[in-house]
């Protein structure tokens, strides 16, 4: 049974990796749609979201099949439950990328972002894509050190997010309240996307070591 | 084994119900702190958040114990996995209430909200508290019809949220960008709180009937 578990768990993590890739691609295109007010790209993200939902259902079915294997040991049970939680994280990442695409579509043909904050969003987009890619990588390698490094990218994201608020709040913001509302929500979407990637990293540490990240760092 | 499952599942749902109550109380007090710029109440919410985290760990341990029962049948496995997902939903509700309290604390002694939108937040708070209470109720009763009604409250929340954006965007907003940013984020916190309560209702429908809400409504 143990070898069946190991094989099926690797397959589940493979599907989760694919899902991360889809979420990363969605955020990449949404960012492009946002920065360039590109309606076709925004529509493409919105239209392809269903693919992630389909994979999500497949991943959950695989996780249920693993639970139904005869008497998985306690650590294995925890890894399988982490699998369900990772599905939920990636679903949310996909939903956040979708939100970005929808803002781009809603404001088209205008740009949602004032020129002044484009650089922030280009960089937040780059970080989000890197984090989705790193989450995919550690789901496959199950390397706990690499999984923990997702936290560093998130720190960079949080810094950008804070600076963005400084631009909004403290300077002579000349773009009006409507643009400020868009920028506020968009900033939050990128920040939450990154938070979920960090959570995936934390769950991989647990799958790989049986320890929480805090316990693992202490050793 | 089946009777052990039924008993332990009821106990798990009892803990989840308590967690909903805590999240609801947190949102009630956060709303009070927000509307009245009451620092002591904000601090109380922030300080008591740990209680929810403790219950969350307890609920997960109960769910793991249920999974470890010898060979739960397929439907039971799905109910237990729903239990884990409900823990995550309530954790998030608690975190969102905490965010509201932190905004109140950050702006103290000033009020975070312009007078003009107080009514919206009083009503969104009232709805959020009702939804947490209804989620608690259906976790105990496992009544699928009542669980589905959470969607109606959420529709009311979404309406309020949309109107709030109209106030922000379309009228002569005279409170500046900083207040607009606060109102935008706060509105999102209440809306997401409600979304998670709806998800709990959907999961209860599944626990009680083995069907998704869409399948259940069709019957």
Short mmCIF file of N, CA, C and O in Angstrom, two decimals, chain A residues 60-61 64 67-68 74 77-79 81 84-85 88 92 96 99 107 165 168-169 173 176-182 184-185 188-189 192 206, chain B residues 60-61 64 67-68 74 77-79 81 84-85 88 92 96 99 107 165 168-169 173 176-182 184-185 188-189 192 206:
data_model
loop_
_atom_site.label_atom_id
_atom_site.label_comp_id
_atom_site.label_asym_id
_atom_site.label_seq_id
_atom_site.Cartn_x
_atom_site.Cartn_y
_atom_site.Cartn_z
N UNK A 60 -8.91 17.03 -6.52
CA UNK A 60 -9.65 16.60 -5.33
C UNK A 60 -10.05 15.13 -5.43
O UNK A 60 -10.00 14.40 -4.43
N UNK A 61 -10.42 14.68 -6.63
CA UNK A 61 -10.78 13.27 -6.78
C UNK A 61 -9.58 12.37 -6.50
O UNK A 61 -9.69 11.31 -5.88
N UNK A 64 -9.12 12.23 -2.79
CA UNK A 64 -10.10 11.31 -2.17
C UNK A 64 -9.70 9.85 -2.41
O UNK A 64 -9.82 9.00 -1.51
N UNK A 67 -7.14 8.99 0.10
CA UNK A 67 -7.72 8.78 1.44
C UNK A 67 -8.37 7.41 1.54
O UNK A 67 -8.39 6.80 2.61
N UNK A 68 -8.92 6.94 0.41
CA UNK A 68 -9.65 5.67 0.44
C UNK A 68 -8.72 4.46 0.36
O UNK A 68 -9.16 3.33 0.52
N UNK A 74 -0.53 7.93 9.73
CA UNK A 74 -0.91 9.27 10.19
C UNK A 74 -0.25 10.39 9.36
O UNK A 74 -0.91 11.35 8.96
N UNK A 77 -1.82 10.72 5.99
CA UNK A 77 -3.13 11.40 6.07
C UNK A 77 -2.94 12.91 6.05
O UNK A 77 -3.66 13.64 5.37
N UNK A 78 -1.95 13.37 6.82
CA UNK A 78 -1.72 14.82 6.89
C UNK A 78 -1.26 15.37 5.55
O UNK A 78 -1.64 16.47 5.15
N UNK A 79 -0.44 14.60 4.83
CA UNK A 79 0.01 15.06 3.51
C UNK A 79 -1.16 15.15 2.54
O UNK A 79 -1.24 16.07 1.72
N UNK A 81 -4.34 15.64 3.31
CA UNK A 81 -5.16 16.80 3.69
C UNK A 81 -4.48 18.10 3.20
O UNK A 81 -5.15 19.01 2.70
N UNK A 84 -5.53 18.77 -0.32
CA UNK A 84 -6.82 19.47 -0.45
C UNK A 84 -6.64 20.96 -0.21
O UNK A 84 -7.24 21.81 -0.88
N UNK A 85 -5.83 21.29 0.79
CA UNK A 85 -5.65 22.71 1.13
C UNK A 85 -4.90 23.45 0.01
O UNK A 85 -5.19 24.61 -0.29
N UNK A 88 -7.22 24.38 -2.71
CA UNK A 88 -7.97 25.60 -2.37
C UNK A 88 -7.11 26.85 -2.56
O UNK A 88 -7.59 27.88 -3.05
N UNK A 92 -7.80 29.86 -5.39
CA UNK A 92 -7.89 31.27 -4.99
C UNK A 92 -6.93 32.12 -5.82
O UNK A 92 -7.27 33.24 -6.22
N UNK A 96 -7.99 35.26 -8.14
CA UNK A 96 -7.42 36.60 -8.01
C UNK A 96 -6.89 37.10 -9.36
O UNK A 96 -7.07 38.28 -9.71
N UNK A 99 -9.83 38.25 -11.21
CA UNK A 99 -10.27 39.57 -10.77
C UNK A 99 -9.48 40.67 -11.50
O UNK A 99 -10.04 41.69 -11.90
N UNK A 107 -12.42 48.51 -17.49
CA UNK A 107 -11.93 49.86 -17.80
C UNK A 107 -11.59 50.06 -19.27
O UNK A 107 -11.35 51.19 -19.70
N UNK A 165 0.91 52.02 -1.41
CA UNK A 165 -0.02 52.77 -0.56
C UNK A 165 0.54 54.15 -0.22
O UNK A 165 -0.21 55.12 -0.11
N UNK A 168 -0.32 56.26 -3.08
CA UNK A 168 -1.75 56.57 -3.06
C UNK A 168 -2.09 57.62 -2.01
O UNK A 168 -2.87 58.54 -2.26
N UNK A 169 -1.51 57.45 -0.83
CA UNK A 169 -1.99 58.20 0.34
C UNK A 169 -1.23 59.50 0.56
O UNK A 169 -1.82 60.50 0.90
N UNK A 173 -1.75 62.81 -5.07
CA UNK A 173 -2.40 61.89 -6.00
C UNK A 173 -3.38 62.68 -6.85
O UNK A 173 -4.33 63.25 -6.35
N UNK A 176 -7.63 61.03 -8.95
CA UNK A 176 -9.01 60.91 -8.51
C UNK A 176 -9.26 59.66 -7.70
O UNK A 176 -8.41 58.77 -7.58
N UNK A 177 -10.49 59.61 -7.14
CA UNK A 177 -10.85 58.54 -6.22
C UNK A 177 -11.10 57.23 -6.95
O UNK A 177 -10.71 56.16 -6.48
N UNK A 178 -11.71 57.29 -8.13
CA UNK A 178 -12.02 56.05 -8.85
C UNK A 178 -10.75 55.26 -9.14
O UNK A 178 -10.68 54.04 -8.91
N UNK A 179 -9.72 55.94 -9.62
CA UNK A 179 -8.45 55.25 -9.89
C UNK A 179 -7.83 54.73 -8.60
O UNK A 179 -7.25 53.64 -8.57
N UNK A 180 -7.98 55.50 -7.52
CA UNK A 180 -7.42 55.06 -6.23
C UNK A 180 -8.09 53.77 -5.76
O UNK A 180 -7.44 52.87 -5.23
N UNK A 181 -9.42 53.68 -5.97
CA UNK A 181 -10.15 52.48 -5.57
C UNK A 181 -9.66 51.27 -6.39
O UNK A 181 -9.38 50.20 -5.85
N UNK A 182 -9.51 51.46 -7.70
CA UNK A 182 -8.99 50.38 -8.55
C UNK A 182 -7.60 49.94 -8.09
O UNK A 182 -7.32 48.74 -7.97
N UNK A 184 -6.20 50.28 -5.21
CA UNK A 184 -6.27 49.64 -3.90
C UNK A 184 -6.66 48.17 -4.04
O UNK A 184 -6.02 47.28 -3.47
N UNK A 185 -7.73 47.91 -4.79
CA UNK A 185 -8.19 46.53 -4.94
C UNK A 185 -7.17 45.70 -5.71
O UNK A 185 -6.85 44.57 -5.32
N UNK A 188 -4.31 44.69 -3.62
CA UNK A 188 -4.70 43.61 -2.70
C UNK A 188 -4.74 42.26 -3.43
O UNK A 188 -4.38 41.23 -2.87
N UNK A 189 -5.19 42.23 -4.68
CA UNK A 189 -5.25 40.95 -5.41
C UNK A 189 -3.85 40.35 -5.56
O UNK A 189 -3.65 39.16 -5.36
N UNK A 192 -2.57 39.10 -2.10
CA UNK A 192 -3.21 37.85 -1.66
C UNK A 192 -2.74 36.66 -2.50
O UNK A 192 -2.59 35.56 -1.99
N UNK A 206 5.64 20.87 5.27
CA UNK A 206 4.97 19.89 6.13
C UNK A 206 4.90 18.51 5.47
O UNK A 206 5.17 17.48 6.11
N UNK B 60 -9.03 20.76 13.75
CA UNK B 60 -8.27 19.96 12.79
C UNK B 60 -7.84 18.63 13.40
O UNK B 60 -7.88 17.58 12.73
N UNK B 61 -7.46 18.65 14.67
CA UNK B 61 -7.07 17.38 15.31
C UNK B 61 -8.25 16.42 15.38
O UNK B 61 -8.10 15.22 15.17
N UNK B 64 -8.66 14.96 11.96
CA UNK B 64 -7.67 13.91 11.70
C UNK B 64 -8.04 12.62 12.43
O UNK B 64 -7.90 11.52 11.89
N UNK B 67 -10.55 10.85 10.43
CA UNK B 67 -9.97 10.20 9.24
C UNK B 67 -9.28 8.90 9.63
O UNK B 67 -9.24 7.95 8.84
N UNK B 68 -8.73 8.88 10.84
CA UNK B 68 -7.97 7.70 11.26
C UNK B 68 -8.88 6.57 11.76
O UNK B 68 -8.41 5.46 12.01
N UNK B 74 -17.08 6.27 1.84
CA UNK B 74 -16.73 7.37 0.93
C UNK B 74 -17.42 8.68 1.30
O UNK B 74 -16.80 9.74 1.34
N UNK B 77 -15.89 10.24 4.33
CA UNK B 77 -14.60 10.88 4.00
C UNK B 77 -14.82 12.29 3.48
O UNK B 77 -14.13 13.23 3.85
N UNK B 78 -15.83 12.42 2.61
CA UNK B 78 -16.09 13.74 2.04
C UNK B 78 -16.58 14.73 3.10
O UNK B 78 -16.22 15.90 3.08
N UNK B 79 -17.38 14.23 4.02
CA UNK B 79 -17.84 15.12 5.11
C UNK B 79 -16.68 15.58 5.98
O UNK B 79 -16.63 16.73 6.41
N UNK B 81 -13.51 15.85 5.06
CA UNK B 81 -12.72 16.83 4.30
C UNK B 81 -13.43 18.19 4.29
O UNK B 81 -12.79 19.24 4.43
N UNK B 84 -12.41 20.08 7.35
CA UNK B 84 -11.15 20.83 7.21
C UNK B 84 -11.36 22.14 6.45
O UNK B 84 -10.80 23.18 6.78
N UNK B 85 -12.17 22.07 5.41
CA UNK B 85 -12.38 23.27 4.60
C UNK B 85 -13.16 24.33 5.38
O UNK B 85 -12.90 25.54 5.25
N UNK B 88 -10.89 26.23 7.59
CA UNK B 88 -10.16 27.27 6.83
C UNK B 88 -11.06 28.48 6.57
O UNK B 88 -10.60 29.63 6.66
N UNK B 92 -10.45 32.31 8.13
CA UNK B 92 -10.39 33.48 7.25
C UNK B 92 -11.38 34.56 7.73
O UNK B 92 -11.08 35.75 7.70
N UNK B 96 -10.42 38.34 8.80
CA UNK B 96 -11.02 39.54 8.20
C UNK B 96 -11.57 40.47 9.29
O UNK B 96 -11.42 41.69 9.20
N UNK B 99 -8.67 42.26 10.59
CA UNK B 99 -8.26 43.37 9.72
C UNK B 99 -9.08 44.63 10.01
O UNK B 99 -8.55 45.74 10.03
N UNK B 107 -6.36 54.14 12.80
CA UNK B 107 -6.87 55.50 12.61
C UNK B 107 -7.21 56.20 13.92
O UNK B 107 -7.47 57.40 13.92
N UNK B 165 -19.67 51.36 -3.41
CA UNK B 165 -18.77 51.78 -4.48
C UNK B 165 -19.35 52.95 -5.28
O UNK B 165 -18.63 53.83 -5.73
N UNK B 168 -18.57 55.97 -3.35
CA UNK B 168 -17.14 56.29 -3.49
C UNK B 168 -16.83 56.92 -4.85
O UNK B 168 -16.07 57.87 -4.96
N UNK B 169 -17.39 56.31 -5.88
CA UNK B 169 -16.94 56.59 -7.24
C UNK B 169 -17.72 57.72 -7.91
O UNK B 169 -17.16 58.55 -8.60
N UNK B 173 -17.31 62.84 -3.84
CA UNK B 173 -16.63 62.33 -2.63
C UNK B 173 -15.67 63.40 -2.13
O UNK B 173 -14.72 63.76 -2.81
N UNK B 176 -11.40 62.70 0.40
CA UNK B 176 -10.01 62.46 0.03
C UNK B 176 -9.72 61.00 -0.30
O UNK B 176 -10.55 60.11 -0.11
N UNK B 177 -8.50 60.80 -0.82
CA UNK B 177 -8.10 59.49 -1.29
C UNK B 177 -7.83 58.53 -0.14
O UNK B 177 -8.19 57.35 -0.20
N UNK B 178 -7.21 59.01 0.95
CA UNK B 178 -6.87 58.11 2.05
C UNK B 178 -8.13 57.44 2.62
O UNK B 178 -8.15 56.22 2.83
N UNK B 179 -9.18 58.23 2.82
CA UNK B 179 -10.44 57.64 3.33
C UNK B 179 -11.03 56.68 2.31
O UNK B 179 -11.59 55.64 2.67
N UNK B 180 -10.89 57.01 1.03
CA UNK B 180 -11.44 56.14 -0.02
C UNK B 180 -10.73 54.78 -0.01
O UNK B 180 -11.36 53.74 -0.18
N UNK B 181 -9.42 54.82 0.21
CA UNK B 181 -8.65 53.57 0.27
C UNK B 181 -9.13 52.72 1.45
O UNK B 181 -9.37 51.52 1.33
N UNK B 182 -9.28 53.35 2.62
CA UNK B 182 -9.78 52.62 3.80
C UNK B 182 -11.16 52.02 3.53
O UNK B 182 -11.41 50.85 3.85
N UNK B 184 -12.54 51.29 0.73
CA UNK B 184 -12.45 50.22 -0.27
C UNK B 184 -12.03 48.91 0.38
O UNK B 184 -12.65 47.86 0.16
N UNK B 185 -10.97 48.96 1.18
CA UNK B 185 -10.47 47.73 1.79
C UNK B 185 -11.47 47.20 2.82
O UNK B 185 -11.76 46.00 2.86
N UNK B 188 -14.30 45.44 1.23
CA UNK B 188 -13.88 44.12 0.76
C UNK B 188 -13.81 43.12 1.92
O UNK B 188 -14.15 41.96 1.76
N UNK B 189 -13.37 43.55 3.09
CA UNK B 189 -13.28 42.62 4.23
C UNK B 189 -14.67 42.07 4.58
O UNK B 189 -14.84 40.88 4.81
N UNK B 192 -15.89 39.64 1.81
CA UNK B 192 -15.21 38.33 1.84
C UNK B 192 -15.66 37.51 3.06
O UNK B 192 -15.79 36.29 2.97
N UNK B 206 -23.58 19.79 1.42
CA UNK B 206 -22.88 18.60 0.96
C UNK B 206 -22.78 17.55 2.06
O UNK B 206 -23.03 16.35 1.84
#
